[in-house]
Protein backbone atom coordinates (compact mmCIF):
# COMPACT_ATOMS: atom_id res chain seq x y z
CA UNK A 1 0.00 0.00 0.00
CA UNK A 2 1.25 3.49 -0.80
CA UNK A 3 2.36 5.49 2.27
CA UNK A 4 -0.15 8.19 1.31
CA UNK A 5 -3.16 5.85 1.08
CA UNK A 6 -4.41 6.63 4.57
CA UNK A 7 -4.65 10.37 3.95
CA UNK A 8 -6.66 10.23 0.74
CA UNK A 9 -9.81 11.77 2.09
CA UNK A 10 -11.48 15.12 1.79
CA UNK A 11 -9.29 16.72 4.44
CA UNK A 12 -6.32 14.43 3.90
CA UNK A 13 -5.44 14.21 7.60
CA UNK A 14 -7.06 10.94 8.64
CA UNK A 15 -3.95 9.78 10.47
CA UNK A 16 -3.59 12.97 12.44
CA UNK A 17 -6.87 12.73 14.31
CA UNK A 18 -5.36 10.54 17.00
CA UNK A 19 -2.67 13.10 17.75
CA UNK A 20 -3.09 15.92 20.24
CA UNK A 21 -2.21 19.26 18.69
CA UNK A 22 -1.86 22.58 20.53
CA UNK A 23 -3.12 24.52 17.60
CA UNK A 24 -5.95 24.03 15.17
CA UNK A 25 -4.97 23.37 11.58
CA UNK A 26 -6.84 25.73 9.26
CA UNK A 27 -9.39 26.96 11.79
CA UNK A 28 -12.79 28.29 10.83
CA UNK A 29 -11.56 31.89 10.73
CA UNK A 30 -9.80 31.11 7.45
CA UNK A 31 -11.44 31.02 4.05
CA UNK A 32 -12.16 27.66 2.41
CA UNK A 33 -9.36 27.75 -0.21
CA UNK A 34 -6.65 28.82 2.21
CA UNK A 35 -7.86 26.41 4.87
CA UNK A 36 -7.75 23.45 2.49
CA UNK A 37 -4.32 24.49 1.19
CA UNK A 38 -2.96 24.61 4.75
CA UNK A 39 -4.51 21.25 5.60
CA UNK A 40 -3.01 19.67 2.48
CA UNK A 41 0.45 20.88 3.46
CA UNK A 42 -0.13 19.87 7.07
CA UNK A 43 -1.01 16.38 5.87
CA UNK A 44 2.49 16.05 4.41
CA UNK A 45 4.09 16.90 7.75
CA UNK A 46 1.69 14.66 9.67
CA UNK A 47 2.23 11.75 7.29
CA UNK A 48 6.01 11.99 7.55
CA UNK A 49 5.81 12.15 11.34
CA UNK A 50 3.65 9.04 11.42
CA UNK A 51 5.99 7.14 9.10
CA UNK A 52 8.95 8.05 11.32
CA UNK A 53 7.18 7.52 14.66
CA UNK A 54 4.18 5.22 14.61
CA UNK A 55 3.72 1.47 14.44
CA UNK A 56 6.27 -1.33 14.49
CA UNK A 57 7.94 -0.84 11.13
CA UNK A 58 11.65 -1.44 10.75
CA UNK A 59 14.04 1.47 10.25
CA UNK A 60 14.58 0.21 6.69
CA UNK A 61 10.85 0.30 5.91
CA UNK A 62 10.44 3.77 7.42
CA UNK A 63 13.39 5.05 5.39
CA UNK A 64 11.91 3.53 2.23
CA UNK A 65 8.58 5.27 2.78
CA UNK A 66 10.23 8.63 3.44
CA UNK A 67 12.19 8.14 0.23
CA UNK A 68 8.84 7.65 -1.53
CA UNK A 69 7.74 11.08 -0.28
CA UNK A 70 11.04 12.63 -1.33
CA UNK A 71 10.85 11.13 -4.83
CA UNK A 72 7.36 12.52 -5.32
CA UNK A 73 8.48 15.96 -4.23
CA UNK A 74 11.07 15.78 -7.01
CA UNK A 75 8.31 14.89 -9.48
CA UNK A 76 6.39 17.97 -8.36
CA UNK A 77 9.48 20.16 -8.56
CA UNK A 78 10.28 19.06 -12.11
CA UNK A 79 6.65 18.92 -13.27
CA UNK A 80 6.63 15.19 -13.93
CA UNK A 81 3.61 12.92 -14.17
CA UNK A 82 2.26 11.72 -10.82
CA UNK A 83 -0.12 8.82 -10.17
CA UNK A 84 -0.33 9.05 -6.39
CA UNK A 85 -3.64 10.68 -5.41
CA UNK A 86 -2.33 12.83 -2.56
CA UNK A 87 0.68 14.10 -4.50
CA UNK A 88 -1.56 14.98 -7.43
CA UNK A 89 -3.39 17.33 -5.05
CA UNK A 90 -0.11 18.69 -3.71
CA UNK A 91 1.17 19.25 -7.26
CA UNK A 92 -1.91 21.33 -8.13
CA UNK A 93 -1.35 23.33 -4.96
CA UNK A 94 2.28 23.94 -5.93
CA UNK A 95 1.25 25.16 -9.38
CA UNK A 96 -1.42 27.44 -7.89
CA UNK A 97 0.55 29.01 -5.03
CA UNK A 98 4.19 28.63 -6.16
CA UNK A 99 5.26 27.87 -2.57
CA UNK A 100 8.95 27.11 -1.92
CA UNK A 101 9.19 23.34 -2.19
CA UNK A 102 12.52 23.44 -0.36
CA UNK A 103 10.48 23.78 2.82
CA UNK A 104 9.01 20.33 2.23
CA UNK A 105 12.50 18.93 1.67
CA UNK A 106 13.44 20.37 5.07
CA UNK A 107 10.62 18.30 6.55
CA UNK A 108 12.17 15.26 4.85
CA UNK A 109 15.45 16.04 6.63
CA UNK A 110 13.60 16.10 9.96
CA UNK A 111 11.80 12.83 9.24
CA UNK A 112 15.12 11.12 8.55
CA UNK A 113 16.55 12.55 11.77
CA UNK A 114 13.57 11.09 13.63
CA UNK A 115 14.16 7.65 12.12
CA UNK A 116 17.85 7.79 13.03
CA UNK A 117 17.22 9.55 16.32
CA UNK A 118 20.06 10.58 18.63
CA UNK A 119 19.57 12.75 21.71
CA UNK A 120 20.97 16.22 21.07
CA UNK A 121 24.12 17.01 22.99
CA UNK A 122 23.38 20.74 23.19
CA UNK A 123 20.43 23.07 22.85
CA UNK A 124 21.91 24.49 19.65
CA UNK A 125 21.45 21.08 18.01
CA UNK A 126 17.82 21.00 19.06
CA UNK A 127 17.29 24.44 17.56
CA UNK A 128 18.78 23.25 14.27
CA UNK A 129 16.38 20.31 14.35
CA UNK A 130 13.44 22.70 14.89
CA UNK A 131 14.60 24.66 11.86
CA UNK A 132 13.78 21.61 9.72
CA UNK A 133 10.97 20.04 11.75
CA UNK A 134 8.90 23.12 12.66
CA UNK A 135 9.92 26.34 10.93
CA UNK A 136 9.04 25.30 7.36
CA UNK A 137 5.36 25.12 8.39
CA UNK A 138 5.18 28.85 9.06
CA UNK A 139 7.17 29.74 5.96
CA UNK A 140 4.86 27.65 3.79
CA UNK A 141 1.75 29.30 5.20
CA UNK A 142 3.19 32.77 4.71
CA UNK A 143 4.05 31.88 1.12
CA UNK A 144 0.42 30.97 0.42
CA UNK A 145 -0.54 34.62 0.98
CA UNK A 146 2.68 36.11 -0.47
CA UNK A 147 3.77 37.45 2.91
CA UNK A 148 7.03 35.49 3.19
CA UNK A 149 9.39 38.46 3.36
CA UNK A 150 12.54 38.30 5.49
CA UNK A 151 11.09 40.05 8.56
CA UNK A 152 7.95 37.92 8.62
CA UNK A 153 9.96 34.72 8.18
CA UNK A 154 12.19 35.61 11.14
CA UNK A 155 9.12 36.17 13.32
CA UNK A 156 7.43 33.05 12.01
CA UNK A 157 10.51 30.95 12.71
CA UNK A 158 10.63 32.24 16.28
CA UNK A 159 6.98 31.31 16.82
CA UNK A 160 7.31 27.88 15.22
CA UNK A 161 10.44 27.05 17.19
CA UNK A 162 8.73 28.16 20.42
CA UNK A 163 5.72 25.97 19.59
CA UNK A 164 7.98 22.98 18.96
CA UNK A 165 9.73 23.50 22.30
CA UNK A 166 6.36 23.73 24.03
CA UNK A 167 5.37 20.44 22.40
CA UNK A 168 8.58 18.77 23.56
CA UNK A 169 7.86 19.80 27.14
CA UNK A 170 4.26 18.63 26.89
CA UNK A 171 5.18 15.30 25.33
CA UNK A 172 8.07 14.21 27.55
CA UNK A 173 6.47 10.93 28.59
CA UNK A 174 5.08 10.07 25.15
CA UNK A 175 8.42 10.77 23.50
CA UNK A 176 10.28 8.78 26.15
CA UNK A 177 8.07 5.78 25.42
CA UNK A 178 9.13 6.07 21.77
CA UNK A 179 12.77 6.08 22.81
CA UNK A 180 13.31 9.82 22.48
CA UNK A 181 14.35 12.57 24.86
CA UNK A 182 14.43 16.07 23.41
CA UNK A 183 16.05 17.70 26.43
CA UNK A 184 19.77 18.12 25.54
CA UNK A 185 22.32 15.92 27.33
CA UNK A 186 24.36 18.91 28.43
CA UNK A 187 21.39 20.50 30.21
CA UNK A 188 20.24 17.25 31.79
CA UNK A 189 23.70 16.87 33.28
CA UNK A 190 23.79 20.50 34.43
CA UNK A 191 20.45 20.20 36.25
CA UNK A 192 21.20 16.70 37.56
CA UNK A 193 18.18 15.15 35.83
CA UNK A 194 17.59 11.40 35.80
CA UNK A 195 15.98 9.69 32.82
CA UNK A 196 14.46 7.11 35.17
CA UNK A 197 12.30 9.85 36.70
CA UNK A 198 10.37 10.10 33.43
CA UNK A 199 9.55 6.41 33.46
CA UNK A 200 8.50 6.59 37.11
CA UNK A 201 6.61 9.88 36.64
CA UNK A 202 8.75 11.34 39.42
CA UNK A 203 8.75 15.09 38.82
CA UNK A 204 11.49 16.02 41.29
CA UNK A 205 12.61 19.47 42.44
CA UNK A 206 15.43 19.28 39.88
CA UNK A 207 12.88 18.81 37.12
CA UNK A 208 10.85 21.75 38.47
CA UNK A 209 13.95 23.98 38.28
CA UNK A 210 14.67 22.82 34.75
CA UNK A 211 11.06 23.36 33.70
CA UNK A 212 11.26 26.99 34.86
CA UNK A 213 14.53 27.43 32.97
CA UNK A 214 12.99 25.84 29.85
CA UNK A 215 9.88 28.05 30.03
CA UNK A 216 11.86 31.26 30.58
CA UNK A 217 14.00 30.59 27.53
CA UNK A 218 10.92 29.62 25.56
CA UNK A 219 9.32 32.97 26.43
CA UNK A 220 12.40 34.73 25.10
CA UNK A 221 12.22 32.85 21.80
CA UNK A 222 8.49 33.43 21.43
CA UNK A 223 8.86 37.15 22.17
CA UNK A 224 10.93 37.53 18.99
CA UNK A 225 7.94 36.41 16.95
CA UNK A 226 5.08 38.23 18.68
CA UNK A 227 3.39 40.82 16.49
CA UNK A 228 3.46 38.72 13.33
CA UNK A 229 -0.30 38.26 13.48
CA UNK A 230 -0.89 42.01 13.56
CA UNK A 231 1.50 42.47 10.63
CA UNK A 232 -0.43 40.00 8.46
CA UNK A 233 -3.71 41.38 7.16
CA UNK A 234 -6.96 39.48 6.91
CA UNK A 235 -8.13 36.19 8.38
CA UNK A 236 -4.68 34.60 8.45
CA UNK A 237 -3.50 37.46 10.65
CA UNK A 238 -6.30 36.69 13.10
CA UNK A 239 -5.36 33.01 13.05
CA UNK A 240 -1.70 33.83 13.82
CA UNK A 241 -2.71 36.18 16.64
CA UNK A 242 -4.75 33.35 18.14
CA UNK A 243 -1.72 31.06 17.96
CA UNK A 244 0.44 33.69 19.66
CA UNK A 245 -2.08 34.05 22.52
CA UNK A 246 -2.39 30.26 22.84
CA UNK A 247 1.38 29.85 23.08
CA UNK A 248 1.58 32.50 25.80
CA UNK A 249 -1.26 30.81 27.70
CA UNK A 250 0.47 27.43 27.57
CA UNK A 251 3.74 28.87 28.84
CA UNK A 252 1.91 30.67 31.64
CA UNK A 253 0.30 27.40 32.72
CA UNK A 254 3.54 25.49 32.33
CA UNK A 255 5.48 27.78 34.66
CA UNK A 256 3.05 27.26 37.55
CA UNK A 257 4.57 25.41 40.49
CA UNK A 258 1.84 22.75 40.40
CA UNK A 259 2.38 21.94 36.70
CA UNK A 260 3.75 18.41 36.50
CA UNK A 261 4.95 17.74 32.95
CA UNK A 262 5.03 13.99 33.53
CA UNK A 263 1.43 13.65 34.72
CA UNK A 264 -0.62 16.68 33.62
CA UNK A 265 1.11 18.86 31.02
CA UNK A 266 -0.90 21.96 30.06
CA UNK A 267 -3.16 21.85 27.04
CA UNK A 268 -5.52 24.13 25.13
CA UNK A 269 -9.20 23.17 25.20
CA UNK A 270 -12.24 24.34 23.26
CA UNK A 271 -13.24 26.91 25.86
CA UNK A 272 -9.73 28.37 25.75
CA UNK A 273 -10.01 28.77 21.99
CA UNK A 274 -13.35 30.57 22.34
CA UNK A 275 -11.91 33.08 24.82
CA UNK A 276 -8.79 33.55 22.68
CA UNK A 277 -10.87 34.17 19.57
CA UNK A 278 -13.05 36.71 21.38
CA UNK A 279 -10.00 38.49 22.76
CA UNK A 280 -8.38 38.75 19.32
CA UNK A 281 -11.67 39.70 17.62
CA UNK A 282 -12.33 42.52 20.09
CA UNK A 283 -8.83 43.89 19.59
CA UNK A 284 -9.36 43.82 15.83
CA UNK A 285 -12.47 46.00 15.96
CSV table of C-alpha atoms in Angstrom, one decimal:
chain,number,residue,atom,x,y,z
A,1,UNK,CA,0.0,0.0,0.0
A,2,UNK,CA,1.2,3.5,-0.8
A,3,UNK,CA,2.4,5.5,2.3
A,4,UNK,CA,-0.2,8.2,1.3
A,5,UNK,CA,-3.2,5.9,1.1
A,6,UNK,CA,-4.4,6.6,4.6
A,7,UNK,CA,-4.7,10.4,4.0
A,8,UNK,CA,-6.7,10.2,0.7
A,9,UNK,CA,-9.8,11.8,2.1
A,10,UNK,CA,-11.5,15.1,1.8
A,11,UNK,CA,-9.3,16.7,4.4
A,12,UNK,CA,-6.3,14.4,3.9
A,13,UNK,CA,-5.4,14.2,7.6
A,14,UNK,CA,-7.1,10.9,8.6
A,15,UNK,CA,-3.9,9.8,10.5
A,16,UNK,CA,-3.6,13.0,12.4
A,17,UNK,CA,-6.9,12.7,14.3
A,18,UNK,CA,-5.4,10.5,17.0
A,19,UNK,CA,-2.7,13.1,17.7
A,20,UNK,CA,-3.1,15.9,20.2
A,21,UNK,CA,-2.2,19.3,18.7
A,22,UNK,CA,-1.9,22.6,20.5
A,23,UNK,CA,-3.1,24.5,17.6
A,24,UNK,CA,-6.0,24.0,15.2
A,25,UNK,CA,-5.0,23.4,11.6
A,26,UNK,CA,-6.8,25.7,9.3
A,27,UNK,CA,-9.4,27.0,11.8
A,28,UNK,CA,-12.8,28.3,10.8
A,29,UNK,CA,-11.6,31.9,10.7
A,30,UNK,CA,-9.8,31.1,7.4
A,31,UNK,CA,-11.4,31.0,4.0
A,32,UNK,CA,-12.2,27.7,2.4
A,33,UNK,CA,-9.4,27.7,-0.2
A,34,UNK,CA,-6.6,28.8,2.2
A,35,UNK,CA,-7.9,26.4,4.9
A,36,UNK,CA,-7.8,23.5,2.5
A,37,UNK,CA,-4.3,24.5,1.2
A,38,UNK,CA,-3.0,24.6,4.8
A,39,UNK,CA,-4.5,21.3,5.6
A,40,UNK,CA,-3.0,19.7,2.5
A,41,UNK,CA,0.5,20.9,3.5
A,42,UNK,CA,-0.1,19.9,7.1
A,43,UNK,CA,-1.0,16.4,5.9
A,44,UNK,CA,2.5,16.0,4.4
A,45,UNK,CA,4.1,16.9,7.8
A,46,UNK,CA,1.7,14.7,9.7
A,47,UNK,CA,2.2,11.8,7.3
A,48,UNK,CA,6.0,12.0,7.6
A,49,UNK,CA,5.8,12.2,11.3
A,50,UNK,CA,3.7,9.0,11.4
A,51,UNK,CA,6.0,7.1,9.1
A,52,UNK,CA,8.9,8.0,11.3
A,53,UNK,CA,7.2,7.5,14.7
A,54,UNK,CA,4.2,5.2,14.6
A,55,UNK,CA,3.7,1.5,14.4
A,56,UNK,CA,6.3,-1.3,14.5
A,57,UNK,CA,7.9,-0.8,11.1
A,58,UNK,CA,11.6,-1.4,10.7
A,59,UNK,CA,14.0,1.5,10.2
A,60,UNK,CA,14.6,0.2,6.7
A,61,UNK,CA,10.9,0.3,5.9
A,62,UNK,CA,10.4,3.8,7.4
A,63,UNK,CA,13.4,5.1,5.4
A,64,UNK,CA,11.9,3.5,2.2
A,65,UNK,CA,8.6,5.3,2.8
A,66,UNK,CA,10.2,8.6,3.4
A,67,UNK,CA,12.2,8.1,0.2
A,68,UNK,CA,8.8,7.6,-1.5
A,69,UNK,CA,7.7,11.1,-0.3
A,70,UNK,CA,11.0,12.6,-1.3
A,71,UNK,CA,10.8,11.1,-4.8
A,72,UNK,CA,7.4,12.5,-5.3
A,73,UNK,CA,8.5,16.0,-4.2
A,74,UNK,CA,11.1,15.8,-7.0
A,75,UNK,CA,8.3,14.9,-9.5
A,76,UNK,CA,6.4,18.0,-8.4
A,77,UNK,CA,9.5,20.2,-8.6
A,78,UNK,CA,10.3,19.1,-12.1
A,79,UNK,CA,6.7,18.9,-13.3
A,80,UNK,CA,6.6,15.2,-13.9
A,81,UNK,CA,3.6,12.9,-14.2
A,82,UNK,CA,2.3,11.7,-10.8
A,83,UNK,CA,-0.1,8.8,-10.2
A,84,UNK,CA,-0.3,9.1,-6.4
A,85,UNK,CA,-3.6,10.7,-5.4
A,86,UNK,CA,-2.3,12.8,-2.6
A,87,UNK,CA,0.7,14.1,-4.5
A,88,UNK,CA,-1.6,15.0,-7.4
A,89,UNK,CA,-3.4,17.3,-5.0
A,90,UNK,CA,-0.1,18.7,-3.7
A,91,UNK,CA,1.2,19.2,-7.3
A,92,UNK,CA,-1.9,21.3,-8.1
A,93,UNK,CA,-1.3,23.3,-5.0
A,94,UNK,CA,2.3,23.9,-5.9
A,95,UNK,CA,1.3,25.2,-9.4
A,96,UNK,CA,-1.4,27.4,-7.9
A,97,UNK,CA,0.5,29.0,-5.0
A,98,UNK,CA,4.2,28.6,-6.2
A,99,UNK,CA,5.3,27.9,-2.6
A,100,UNK,CA,8.9,27.1,-1.9
A,101,UNK,CA,9.2,23.3,-2.2
A,102,UNK,CA,12.5,23.4,-0.4
A,103,UNK,CA,10.5,23.8,2.8
A,104,UNK,CA,9.0,20.3,2.2
A,105,UNK,CA,12.5,18.9,1.7
A,106,UNK,CA,13.4,20.4,5.1
A,107,UNK,CA,10.6,18.3,6.6
A,108,UNK,CA,12.2,15.3,4.8
A,109,UNK,CA,15.5,16.0,6.6
A,110,UNK,CA,13.6,16.1,10.0
A,111,UNK,CA,11.8,12.8,9.2
A,112,UNK,CA,15.1,11.1,8.5
A,113,UNK,CA,16.5,12.6,11.8
A,114,UNK,CA,13.6,11.1,13.6
A,115,UNK,CA,14.2,7.7,12.1
A,116,UNK,CA,17.9,7.8,13.0
A,117,UNK,CA,17.2,9.6,16.3
A,118,UNK,CA,20.1,10.6,18.6
A,119,UNK,CA,19.6,12.7,21.7
A,120,UNK,CA,21.0,16.2,21.1
A,121,UNK,CA,24.1,17.0,23.0
A,122,UNK,CA,23.4,20.7,23.2
A,123,UNK,CA,20.4,23.1,22.8
A,124,UNK,CA,21.9,24.5,19.6
A,125,UNK,CA,21.5,21.1,18.0
A,126,UNK,CA,17.8,21.0,19.1
A,127,UNK,CA,17.3,24.4,17.6
A,128,UNK,CA,18.8,23.2,14.3
A,129,UNK,CA,16.4,20.3,14.3
A,130,UNK,CA,13.4,22.7,14.9
A,131,UNK,CA,14.6,24.7,11.9
A,132,UNK,CA,13.8,21.6,9.7
A,133,UNK,CA,11.0,20.0,11.8
A,134,UNK,CA,8.9,23.1,12.7
A,135,UNK,CA,9.9,26.3,10.9
A,136,UNK,CA,9.0,25.3,7.4
A,137,UNK,CA,5.4,25.1,8.4
A,138,UNK,CA,5.2,28.9,9.1
A,139,UNK,CA,7.2,29.7,6.0
A,140,UNK,CA,4.9,27.7,3.8
A,141,UNK,CA,1.7,29.3,5.2
A,142,UNK,CA,3.2,32.8,4.7
A,143,UNK,CA,4.0,31.9,1.1
A,144,UNK,CA,0.4,31.0,0.4
A,145,UNK,CA,-0.5,34.6,1.0
A,146,UNK,CA,2.7,36.1,-0.5
A,147,UNK,CA,3.8,37.4,2.9
A,148,UNK,CA,7.0,35.5,3.2
A,149,UNK,CA,9.4,38.5,3.4
A,150,UNK,CA,12.5,38.3,5.5
A,151,UNK,CA,11.1,40.1,8.6
A,152,UNK,CA,7.9,37.9,8.6
A,153,UNK,CA,10.0,34.7,8.2
A,154,UNK,CA,12.2,35.6,11.1
A,155,UNK,CA,9.1,36.2,13.3
A,156,UNK,CA,7.4,33.1,12.0
A,157,UNK,CA,10.5,30.9,12.7
A,158,UNK,CA,10.6,32.2,16.3
A,159,UNK,CA,7.0,31.3,16.8
A,160,UNK,CA,7.3,27.9,15.2
A,161,UNK,CA,10.4,27.1,17.2
A,162,UNK,CA,8.7,28.2,20.4
A,163,UNK,CA,5.7,26.0,19.6
A,164,UNK,CA,8.0,23.0,19.0
A,165,UNK,CA,9.7,23.5,22.3
A,166,UNK,CA,6.4,23.7,24.0
A,167,UNK,CA,5.4,20.4,22.4
A,168,UNK,CA,8.6,18.8,23.6
A,169,UNK,CA,7.9,19.8,27.1
A,170,UNK,CA,4.3,18.6,26.9
A,171,UNK,CA,5.2,15.3,25.3
A,172,UNK,CA,8.1,14.2,27.6
A,173,UNK,CA,6.5,10.9,28.6
A,174,UNK,CA,5.1,10.1,25.2
A,175,UNK,CA,8.4,10.8,23.5
A,176,UNK,CA,10.3,8.8,26.2
A,177,UNK,CA,8.1,5.8,25.4
A,178,UNK,CA,9.1,6.1,21.8
A,179,UNK,CA,12.8,6.1,22.8
A,180,UNK,CA,13.3,9.8,22.5
A,181,UNK,CA,14.4,12.6,24.9
A,182,UNK,CA,14.4,16.1,23.4
A,183,UNK,CA,16.0,17.7,26.4
A,184,UNK,CA,19.8,18.1,25.5
A,185,UNK,CA,22.3,15.9,27.3
A,186,UNK,CA,24.4,18.9,28.4
A,187,UNK,CA,21.4,20.5,30.2
A,188,UNK,CA,20.2,17.2,31.8
A,189,UNK,CA,23.7,16.9,33.3
A,190,UNK,CA,23.8,20.5,34.4
A,191,UNK,CA,20.4,20.2,36.2
A,192,UNK,CA,21.2,16.7,37.6
A,193,UNK,CA,18.2,15.2,35.8
A,194,UNK,CA,17.6,11.4,35.8
A,195,UNK,CA,16.0,9.7,32.8
A,196,UNK,CA,14.5,7.1,35.2
A,197,UNK,CA,12.3,9.9,36.7
A,198,UNK,CA,10.4,10.1,33.4
A,199,UNK,CA,9.5,6.4,33.5
A,200,UNK,CA,8.5,6.6,37.1
A,201,UNK,CA,6.6,9.9,36.6
A,202,UNK,CA,8.7,11.3,39.4
A,203,UNK,CA,8.8,15.1,38.8
A,204,UNK,CA,11.5,16.0,41.3
A,205,UNK,CA,12.6,19.5,42.4
A,206,UNK,CA,15.4,19.3,39.9
A,207,UNK,CA,12.9,18.8,37.1
A,208,UNK,CA,10.9,21.8,38.5
A,209,UNK,CA,13.9,24.0,38.3
A,210,UNK,CA,14.7,22.8,34.7
A,211,UNK,CA,11.1,23.4,33.7
A,212,UNK,CA,11.3,27.0,34.9
A,213,UNK,CA,14.5,27.4,33.0
A,214,UNK,CA,13.0,25.8,29.9
A,215,UNK,CA,9.9,28.0,30.0
A,216,UNK,CA,11.9,31.3,30.6
A,217,UNK,CA,14.0,30.6,27.5
A,218,UNK,CA,10.9,29.6,25.6
A,219,UNK,CA,9.3,33.0,26.4
A,220,UNK,CA,12.4,34.7,25.1
A,221,UNK,CA,12.2,32.9,21.8
A,222,UNK,CA,8.5,33.4,21.4
A,223,UNK,CA,8.9,37.2,22.2
A,224,UNK,CA,10.9,37.5,19.0
A,225,UNK,CA,7.9,36.4,17.0
A,226,UNK,CA,5.1,38.2,18.7
A,227,UNK,CA,3.4,40.8,16.5
A,228,UNK,CA,3.5,38.7,13.3
A,229,UNK,CA,-0.3,38.3,13.5
A,230,UNK,CA,-0.9,42.0,13.6
A,231,UNK,CA,1.5,42.5,10.6
A,232,UNK,CA,-0.4,40.0,8.5
A,233,UNK,CA,-3.7,41.4,7.2
A,234,UNK,CA,-7.0,39.5,6.9
A,235,UNK,CA,-8.1,36.2,8.4
A,236,UNK,CA,-4.7,34.6,8.4
A,237,UNK,CA,-3.5,37.5,10.7
A,238,UNK,CA,-6.3,36.7,13.1
A,239,UNK,CA,-5.4,33.0,13.1
A,240,UNK,CA,-1.7,33.8,13.8
A,241,UNK,CA,-2.7,36.2,16.6
A,242,UNK,CA,-4.7,33.3,18.1
A,243,UNK,CA,-1.7,31.1,18.0
A,244,UNK,CA,0.4,33.7,19.7
A,245,UNK,CA,-2.1,34.0,22.5
A,246,UNK,CA,-2.4,30.3,22.8
A,247,UNK,CA,1.4,29.8,23.1
A,248,UNK,CA,1.6,32.5,25.8
A,249,UNK,CA,-1.3,30.8,27.7
A,250,UNK,CA,0.5,27.4,27.6
A,251,UNK,CA,3.7,28.9,28.8
A,252,UNK,CA,1.9,30.7,31.6
A,253,UNK,CA,0.3,27.4,32.7
A,254,UNK,CA,3.5,25.5,32.3
A,255,UNK,CA,5.5,27.8,34.7
A,256,UNK,CA,3.1,27.3,37.5
A,257,UNK,CA,4.6,25.4,40.5
A,258,UNK,CA,1.8,22.7,40.4
A,259,UNK,CA,2.4,21.9,36.7
A,260,UNK,CA,3.8,18.4,36.5
A,261,UNK,CA,5.0,17.7,33.0
A,262,UNK,CA,5.0,14.0,33.5
A,263,UNK,CA,1.4,13.7,34.7
A,264,UNK,CA,-0.6,16.7,33.6
A,265,UNK,CA,1.1,18.9,31.0
A,266,UNK,CA,-0.9,22.0,30.1
A,267,UNK,CA,-3.2,21.9,27.0
A,268,UNK,CA,-5.5,24.1,25.1
A,269,UNK,CA,-9.2,23.2,25.2
A,270,UNK,CA,-12.2,24.3,23.3
A,271,UNK,CA,-13.2,26.9,25.9
A,272,UNK,CA,-9.7,28.4,25.8
A,273,UNK,CA,-10.0,28.8,22.0
A,274,UNK,CA,-13.3,30.6,22.3
A,275,UNK,CA,-11.9,33.1,24.8
A,276,UNK,CA,-8.8,33.5,22.7
A,277,UNK,CA,-10.9,34.2,19.6
A,278,UNK,CA,-13.1,36.7,21.4
A,279,UNK,CA,-10.0,38.5,22.8
A,280,UNK,CA,-8.4,38.7,19.3
A,281,UNK,CA,-11.7,39.7,17.6
A,282,UNK,CA,-12.3,42.5,20.1
A,283,UNK,CA,-8.8,43.9,19.6
A,284,UNK,CA,-9.4,43.8,15.8
A,285,UNK,CA,-12.5,46.0,16.0
